Coordinates of C-alpha atoms in Angstrom, one line a residue:
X1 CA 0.0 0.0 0.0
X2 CA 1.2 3.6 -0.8
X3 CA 2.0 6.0 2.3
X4 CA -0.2 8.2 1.1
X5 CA -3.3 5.6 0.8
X6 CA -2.5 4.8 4.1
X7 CA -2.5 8.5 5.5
X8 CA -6.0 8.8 4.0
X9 CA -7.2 6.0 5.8
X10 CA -6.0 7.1 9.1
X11 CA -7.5 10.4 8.0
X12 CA -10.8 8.2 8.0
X13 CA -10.4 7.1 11.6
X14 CA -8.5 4.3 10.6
X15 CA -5.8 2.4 13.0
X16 CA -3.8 0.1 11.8
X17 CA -1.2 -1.9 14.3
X18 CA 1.8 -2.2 12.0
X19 CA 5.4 -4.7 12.6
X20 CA 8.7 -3.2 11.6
X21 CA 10.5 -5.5 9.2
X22 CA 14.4 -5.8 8.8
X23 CA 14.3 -2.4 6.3
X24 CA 13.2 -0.4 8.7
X25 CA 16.9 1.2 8.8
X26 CA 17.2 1.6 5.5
X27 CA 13.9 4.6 6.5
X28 CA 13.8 5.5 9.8
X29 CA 17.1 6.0 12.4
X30 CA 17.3 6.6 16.0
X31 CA 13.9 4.7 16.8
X32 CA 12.3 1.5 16.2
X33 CA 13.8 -1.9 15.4
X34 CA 13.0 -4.8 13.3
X35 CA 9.7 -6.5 14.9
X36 CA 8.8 -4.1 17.0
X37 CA 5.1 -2.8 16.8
X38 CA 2.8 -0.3 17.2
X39 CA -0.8 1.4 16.3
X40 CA -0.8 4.2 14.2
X41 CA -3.3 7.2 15.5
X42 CA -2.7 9.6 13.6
X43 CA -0.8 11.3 10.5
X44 CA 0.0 14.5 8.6
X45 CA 1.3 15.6 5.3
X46 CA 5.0 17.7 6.2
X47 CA 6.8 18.6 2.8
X48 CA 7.2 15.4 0.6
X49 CA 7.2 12.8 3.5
X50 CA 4.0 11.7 5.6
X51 CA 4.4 11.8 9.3
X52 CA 2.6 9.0 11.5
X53 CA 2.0 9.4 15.2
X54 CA 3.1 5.6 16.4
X55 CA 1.2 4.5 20.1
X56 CA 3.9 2.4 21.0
X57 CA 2.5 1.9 24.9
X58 CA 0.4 -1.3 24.3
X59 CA 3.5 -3.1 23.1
X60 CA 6.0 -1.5 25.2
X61 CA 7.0 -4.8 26.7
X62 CA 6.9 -6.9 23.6
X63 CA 8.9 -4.1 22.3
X64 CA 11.5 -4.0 24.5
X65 CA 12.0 -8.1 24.2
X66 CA 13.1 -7.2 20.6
X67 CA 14.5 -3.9 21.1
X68 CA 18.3 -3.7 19.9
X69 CA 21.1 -3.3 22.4
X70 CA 23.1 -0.7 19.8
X71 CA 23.2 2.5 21.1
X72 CA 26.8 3.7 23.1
X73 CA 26.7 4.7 26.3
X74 CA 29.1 7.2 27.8
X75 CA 32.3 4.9 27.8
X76 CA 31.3 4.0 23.5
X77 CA 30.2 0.4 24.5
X78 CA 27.0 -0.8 22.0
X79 CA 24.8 -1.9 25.3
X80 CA 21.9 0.3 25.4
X81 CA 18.4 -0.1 23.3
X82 CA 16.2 2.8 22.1
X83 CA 14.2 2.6 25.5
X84 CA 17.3 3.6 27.7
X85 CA 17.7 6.6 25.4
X86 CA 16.7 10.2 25.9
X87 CA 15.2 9.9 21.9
X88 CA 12.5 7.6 23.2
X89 CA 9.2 9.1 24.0
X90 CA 8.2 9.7 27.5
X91 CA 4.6 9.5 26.7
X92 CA 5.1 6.2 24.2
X93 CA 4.0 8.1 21.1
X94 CA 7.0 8.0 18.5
X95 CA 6.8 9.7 14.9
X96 CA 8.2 8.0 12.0
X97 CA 8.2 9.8 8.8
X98 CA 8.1 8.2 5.2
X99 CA 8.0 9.6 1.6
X100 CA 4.7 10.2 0.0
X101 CA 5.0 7.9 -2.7
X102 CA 6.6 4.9 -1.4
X103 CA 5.3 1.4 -0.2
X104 CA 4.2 1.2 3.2
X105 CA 6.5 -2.0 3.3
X106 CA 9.5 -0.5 2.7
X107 CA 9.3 -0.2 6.8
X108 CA 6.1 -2.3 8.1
X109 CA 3.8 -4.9 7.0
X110 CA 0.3 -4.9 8.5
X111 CA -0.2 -7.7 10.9
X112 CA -4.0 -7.9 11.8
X113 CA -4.2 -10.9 9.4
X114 CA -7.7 -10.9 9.8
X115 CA -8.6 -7.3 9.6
X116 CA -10.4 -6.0 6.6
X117 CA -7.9 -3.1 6.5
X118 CA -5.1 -6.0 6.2
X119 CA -7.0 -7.1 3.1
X120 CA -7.0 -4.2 1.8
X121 CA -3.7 -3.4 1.7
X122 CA -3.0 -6.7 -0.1
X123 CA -4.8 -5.9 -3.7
X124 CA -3.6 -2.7 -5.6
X125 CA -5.2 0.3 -4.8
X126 CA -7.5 1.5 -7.7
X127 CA -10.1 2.7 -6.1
X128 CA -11.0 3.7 -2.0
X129 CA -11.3 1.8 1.0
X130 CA -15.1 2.1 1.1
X131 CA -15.4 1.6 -2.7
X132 CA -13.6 -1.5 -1.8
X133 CA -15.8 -2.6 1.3
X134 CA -19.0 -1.6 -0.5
X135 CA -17.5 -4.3 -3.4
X136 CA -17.0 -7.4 -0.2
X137 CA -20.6 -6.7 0.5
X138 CA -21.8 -7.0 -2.7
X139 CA -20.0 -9.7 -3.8
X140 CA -21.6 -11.6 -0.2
X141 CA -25.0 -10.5 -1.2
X142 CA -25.3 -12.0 -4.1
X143 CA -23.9 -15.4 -2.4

């Protein structure tokens, strides 16, 4: 799914919990690690990049099981995660910002298999969310 499909579908009220998968580096430094998860709750358009508010506190303890140990501390040693870092959120909201026009999965894959938002994300795009819920029923009616 493009970022910018899924910022309209936050913009709808929708919140999606996402995983980080192993590129999550290649987009987004000084925060979240592979596997770890969160709900997005919100999002905004800032120059050519969308920015998505992350709720991180439901999965704060799965989090830190996967969390990274590769920030220095103060004598250079690679032994602190994110969570023992002053550039983790004290309220457990963390933005992550990604181009307009990439893949969402260039950083996450949805993981509510059984969510209809999940479905969603896995056919291409051509026409809305509710365009494509209105289709689902349809195609059940007629069953």
């Amino acid at each position: 799914m493009k970022t910018i499909k899924l910022y309209e579908l936050v913009s709808e009220g929708k919140k999606p919990i996402i995983k980080f998968n192993d590129n999550v580096y290649e987009w987004i430094e000084e925060s979240v690690d592979p596997m770890m998860m969160g709900k997005i709750i919100g999002a905004s358009i800032e120059y050519n990049e969308i920015k998505f508010l992350l709720d991180l506190n439901p999965f704060e303890s799965y989090n830190r099981s996967v969390a990274r140990h590769d920030w220095r501390d103060d004598e250079g040693h690679s032994v602190l995660s994110w969570f023992d870092t002053s550039f983790y959120p004290k309220n457990g909201i963390a933005a992550i910002y990604l181009p307009i026009s990439e893949e969402t999965e260039i950083a996450f894959d949805f993981i509510e298999e059984d969510s209809l938002l999940n479905e969603y994300a896995k056919v291409p795009q051509e026409i809305s969310y509710v365009e494509w819920l209105e289709n689902e029923v349809k195609q059940l009616r007629s069953k």
